Amino acid sequence: MLLAKVRGTVVSTCKEPSLSGVKFLLVQLISETGDLLPDYAVAADGVGAGTGEWVLITQGSGARQHPGYEGRPVDAAVIAIVDTVSLDSGALYDKRHDFS
């Protein structure tokens, strides 16, 4: 699993028929220090995440383990919306206090 921040949505009117009804999000990966990395991914959203939220994504075969994604050409999926991230040095992220 990877930490990422939802940066926006991806809309496609022409797509593989099995992807009909799947919401796609543009996510930017987050480092262990909470900094945004230059890496982006498009992930199927299975949890209803919104722009600006921190999420957990899974990639590869793990993305197809989500109910409804079996047999679909999905390589990344949002599997959780993050509430808090804590390190041994203290809190890194708290959804209640993030105003970005």
PDB file of N, CA, C and O in Angstrom, residues 1 13 16 19 21 23 26-27 35-36 40 47 49 54-55 58-59 61-62 65 67 73 78 85 87 90 96 100:
ATOM      1  N   MET A   1       0.840  -1.182   0.000  1.00  0.00           N
ATOM      2  CA  MET A   1       0.000   0.000   0.000  1.00  0.00           C
ATOM      3  C   MET A   1       0.880   1.238   0.000  1.00  0.00           C
ATOM      4  O   MET A   1       1.983   1.231   0.530  1.00  0.00           O
ATOM      5  N   THR A  13     -14.976   9.472 -21.395  1.00  0.00           N
ATOM      6  CA  THR A  13     -16.256   9.019 -21.953  1.00  0.00           C
ATOM      7  C   THR A  13     -16.089   7.775 -22.816  1.00  0.00           C
ATOM      8  O   THR A  13     -17.013   6.988 -22.935  1.00  0.00           O
ATOM      9  N   GLU A  16     -12.795   1.144 -21.887  1.00  0.00           N
ATOM     10  CA  GLU A  16     -13.092  -0.279 -21.856  1.00  0.00           C
ATOM     11  C   GLU A  16     -14.474  -0.471 -21.232  1.00  0.00           C
ATOM     12  O   GLU A  16     -14.742   0.071 -20.154  1.00  0.00           O
ATOM     13  N   LEU A  19     -15.145  -0.963 -17.513  1.00  0.00           N
ATOM     14  CA  LEU A  19     -14.847   0.134 -16.591  1.00  0.00           C
ATOM     15  C   LEU A  19     -16.005   1.126 -16.461  1.00  0.00           C
ATOM     16  O   LEU A  19     -15.881   2.124 -15.748  1.00  0.00           O
ATOM     17  N   GLY A  21     -18.908   3.064 -15.116  1.00  0.00           N
ATOM     18  CA  GLY A  21     -19.350   3.299 -13.747  1.00  0.00           C
ATOM     19  C   GLY A  21     -18.240   3.411 -12.722  1.00  0.00           C
ATOM     20  O   GLY A  21     -18.497   3.682 -11.559  1.00  0.00           O
ATOM     21  N   LYS A  23     -15.256   5.303 -10.934  1.00  0.00           N
ATOM     22  CA  LYS A  23     -14.747   6.664 -10.741  1.00  0.00           C
ATOM     23  C   LYS A  23     -13.228   6.594 -10.649  1.00  0.00           C
ATOM     24  O   LYS A  23     -12.681   5.757  -9.923  1.00  0.00           O
ATOM     25  N   LEU A  26      -7.005  11.181  -9.777  1.00  0.00           N
ATOM     26  CA  LEU A  26      -5.579  11.446  -9.962  1.00  0.00           C
ATOM     27  C   LEU A  26      -4.998  11.616  -8.568  1.00  0.00           C
ATOM     28  O   LEU A  26      -5.441  12.483  -7.798  1.00  0.00           O
ATOM     29  N   VAL A  27      -4.036  10.769  -8.208  1.00  0.00           N
ATOM     30  CA  VAL A  27      -3.435  10.824  -6.874  1.00  0.00           C
ATOM     31  C   VAL A  27      -1.941  11.080  -6.990  1.00  0.00           C
ATOM     32  O   VAL A  27      -1.286  10.631  -7.938  1.00  0.00           O
ATOM     33  N   ASP A  35       5.822  14.844   2.590  1.00  0.00           N
ATOM     34  CA  ASP A  35       6.015  15.683   1.412  1.00  0.00           C
ATOM     35  C   ASP A  35       5.415  15.018   0.177  1.00  0.00           C
ATOM     36  O   ASP A  35       5.443  13.788   0.039  1.00  0.00           O
ATOM     37  N   LEU A  36       4.893  15.842  -0.733  1.00  0.00           N
ATOM     38  CA  LEU A  36       4.364  15.310  -1.986  1.00  0.00           C
ATOM     39  C   LEU A  36       5.520  14.936  -2.897  1.00  0.00           C
ATOM     40  O   LEU A  36       6.457  15.711  -3.086  1.00  0.00           O
ATOM     41  N   TYR A  40       2.739  10.435  -9.782  1.00  0.00           N
ATOM     42  CA  TYR A  40       1.282  10.441  -9.829  1.00  0.00           C
ATOM     43  C   TYR A  40       0.782   9.084 -10.304  1.00  0.00           C
ATOM     44  O   TYR A  40       1.508   8.342 -10.953  1.00  0.00           O
ATOM     45  N   VAL A  47     -13.924   3.924  -2.440  1.00  0.00           N
ATOM     46  CA  VAL A  47     -14.349   4.351  -1.107  1.00  0.00           C
ATOM     47  C   VAL A  47     -14.981   5.738  -1.060  1.00  0.00           C
ATOM     48  O   VAL A  47     -15.364   6.207   0.004  1.00  0.00           O
ATOM     49  N   ALA A  49     -13.505   8.811  -2.036  1.00  0.00           N
ATOM     50  CA  ALA A  49     -12.553   9.848  -1.616  1.00  0.00           C
ATOM     51  C   ALA A  49     -12.766  11.123  -2.423  1.00  0.00           C
ATOM     52  O   ALA A  49     -13.258  11.095  -3.550  1.00  0.00           O
ATOM     53  N   TRP A  54      -6.102  12.515   1.998  1.00  0.00           N
ATOM     54  CA  TRP A  54      -5.035  11.518   1.968  1.00  0.00           C
ATOM     55  C   TRP A  54      -5.710  10.158   1.904  1.00  0.00           C
ATOM     56  O   TRP A  54      -6.728   9.921   2.579  1.00  0.00           O
ATOM     57  N   VAL A  55      -5.145   9.273   1.079  1.00  0.00           N
ATOM     58  CA  VAL A  55      -5.727   7.951   0.881  1.00  0.00           C
ATOM     59  C   VAL A  55      -4.641   6.888   0.868  1.00  0.00           C
ATOM     60  O   VAL A  55      -3.455   7.190   0.714  1.00  0.00           O
ATOM     61  N   THR A  58      -3.584   0.763  -3.444  1.00  0.00           N
ATOM     62  CA  THR A  58      -2.901  -0.495  -3.705  1.00  0.00           C
ATOM     63  C   THR A  58      -2.748  -0.606  -5.213  1.00  0.00           C
ATOM     64  O   THR A  58      -3.571  -0.069  -5.961  1.00  0.00           O
ATOM     65  N   GLN A  59      -1.690  -1.267  -5.628  1.00  0.00           N
ATOM     66  CA  GLN A  59      -1.418  -1.379  -7.057  1.00  0.00           C
ATOM     67  C   GLN A  59      -1.255  -2.836  -7.464  1.00  0.00           C
ATOM     68  O   GLN A  59      -1.050  -3.707  -6.633  1.00  0.00           O
ATOM     69  N   SER A  61      -2.016  -6.595  -8.708  1.00  0.00           N
ATOM     70  CA  SER A  61      -3.086  -7.565  -8.483  1.00  0.00           C
ATOM     71  C   SER A  61      -3.920  -7.229  -7.246  1.00  0.00           C
ATOM     72  O   SER A  61      -5.101  -7.552  -7.191  1.00  0.00           O
ATOM     73  N   GLY A  62      -3.331  -6.531  -6.274  1.00  0.00           N
ATOM     74  CA  GLY A  62      -4.084  -6.122  -5.091  1.00  0.00           C
ATOM     75  C   GLY A  62      -5.227  -5.184  -5.429  1.00  0.00           C
ATOM     76  O   GLY A  62      -6.254  -5.170  -4.753  1.00  0.00           O
ATOM     77  N   GLN A  65      -8.484  -7.015  -6.159  1.00  0.00           N
ATOM     78  CA  GLN A  65      -9.084  -7.800  -5.083  1.00  0.00           C
ATOM     79  C   GLN A  65     -10.338  -7.143  -4.532  1.00  0.00           C
ATOM     80  O   GLN A  65     -11.114  -7.762  -3.826  1.00  0.00           O
ATOM     81  N   PRO A  67     -14.024  -5.916  -4.279  1.00  0.00           N
ATOM     82  CA  PRO A  67     -15.254  -6.417  -4.910  1.00  0.00           C
ATOM     83  C   PRO A  67     -15.709  -5.515  -6.055  1.00  0.00           C
ATOM     84  O   PRO A  67     -15.773  -4.302  -5.919  1.00  0.00           O
ATOM     85  N   PRO A  73      -9.549  -4.238 -16.000  1.00  0.00           N
ATOM     86  CA  PRO A  73      -8.158  -3.790 -16.183  1.00  0.00           C
ATOM     87  C   PRO A  73      -7.806  -2.610 -15.275  1.00  0.00           C
ATOM     88  O   PRO A  73      -7.539  -1.504 -15.727  1.00  0.00           O
ATOM     89  N   VAL A  78      -7.993   3.038  -4.862  1.00  0.00           N
ATOM     90  CA  VAL A  78      -8.065   3.673  -3.546  1.00  0.00           C
ATOM     91  C   VAL A  78      -8.836   2.713  -2.651  1.00  0.00           C
ATOM     92  O   VAL A  78      -9.965   2.345  -2.958  1.00  0.00           O
ATOM     93  N   VAL A  85      -1.992   9.807  10.524  1.00  0.00           N
ATOM     94  CA  VAL A  85      -0.723   9.094  10.337  1.00  0.00           C
ATOM     95  C   VAL A  85       0.181   9.546  11.474  1.00  0.00           C
ATOM     96  O   VAL A  85       0.388  10.743  11.676  1.00  0.00           O
ATOM     97  N   LEU A  87       3.988   8.900  13.494  1.00  0.00           N
ATOM     98  CA  LEU A  87       5.337   8.352  13.461  1.00  0.00           C
ATOM     99  C   LEU A  87       5.869   8.292  14.884  1.00  0.00           C
ATOM    100  O   LEU A  87       5.264   8.861  15.802  1.00  0.00           O
ATOM    101  N   GLY A  90       6.050  11.659  16.294  1.00  0.00           N
ATOM    102  CA  GLY A  90       4.820  12.417  16.509  1.00  0.00           C
ATOM    103  C   GLY A  90       3.858  12.309  15.337  1.00  0.00           C
ATOM    104  O   GLY A  90       4.064  11.534  14.407  1.00  0.00           O
ATOM    105  N   ARG A  96      -8.609  15.949  10.566  1.00  0.00           N
ATOM    106  CA  ARG A  96      -9.398  17.006  11.222  1.00  0.00           C
ATOM    107  C   ARG A  96      -8.683  18.355  11.212  1.00  0.00           C
ATOM    108  O   ARG A  96      -9.315  19.396  11.357  1.00  0.00           O
ATOM    109  N   SER A 100      -5.791  21.897   3.583  1.00  0.00           N
ATOM    110  CA  SER A 100      -5.275  22.111   2.225  1.00  0.00           C
ATOM    111  C   SER A 100      -6.315  21.827   1.172  1.00  0.00           C
ATOM    112  O   SER A 100      -7.333  21.287   1.395  1.00  0.00           O
TER     113      SER A 100
END
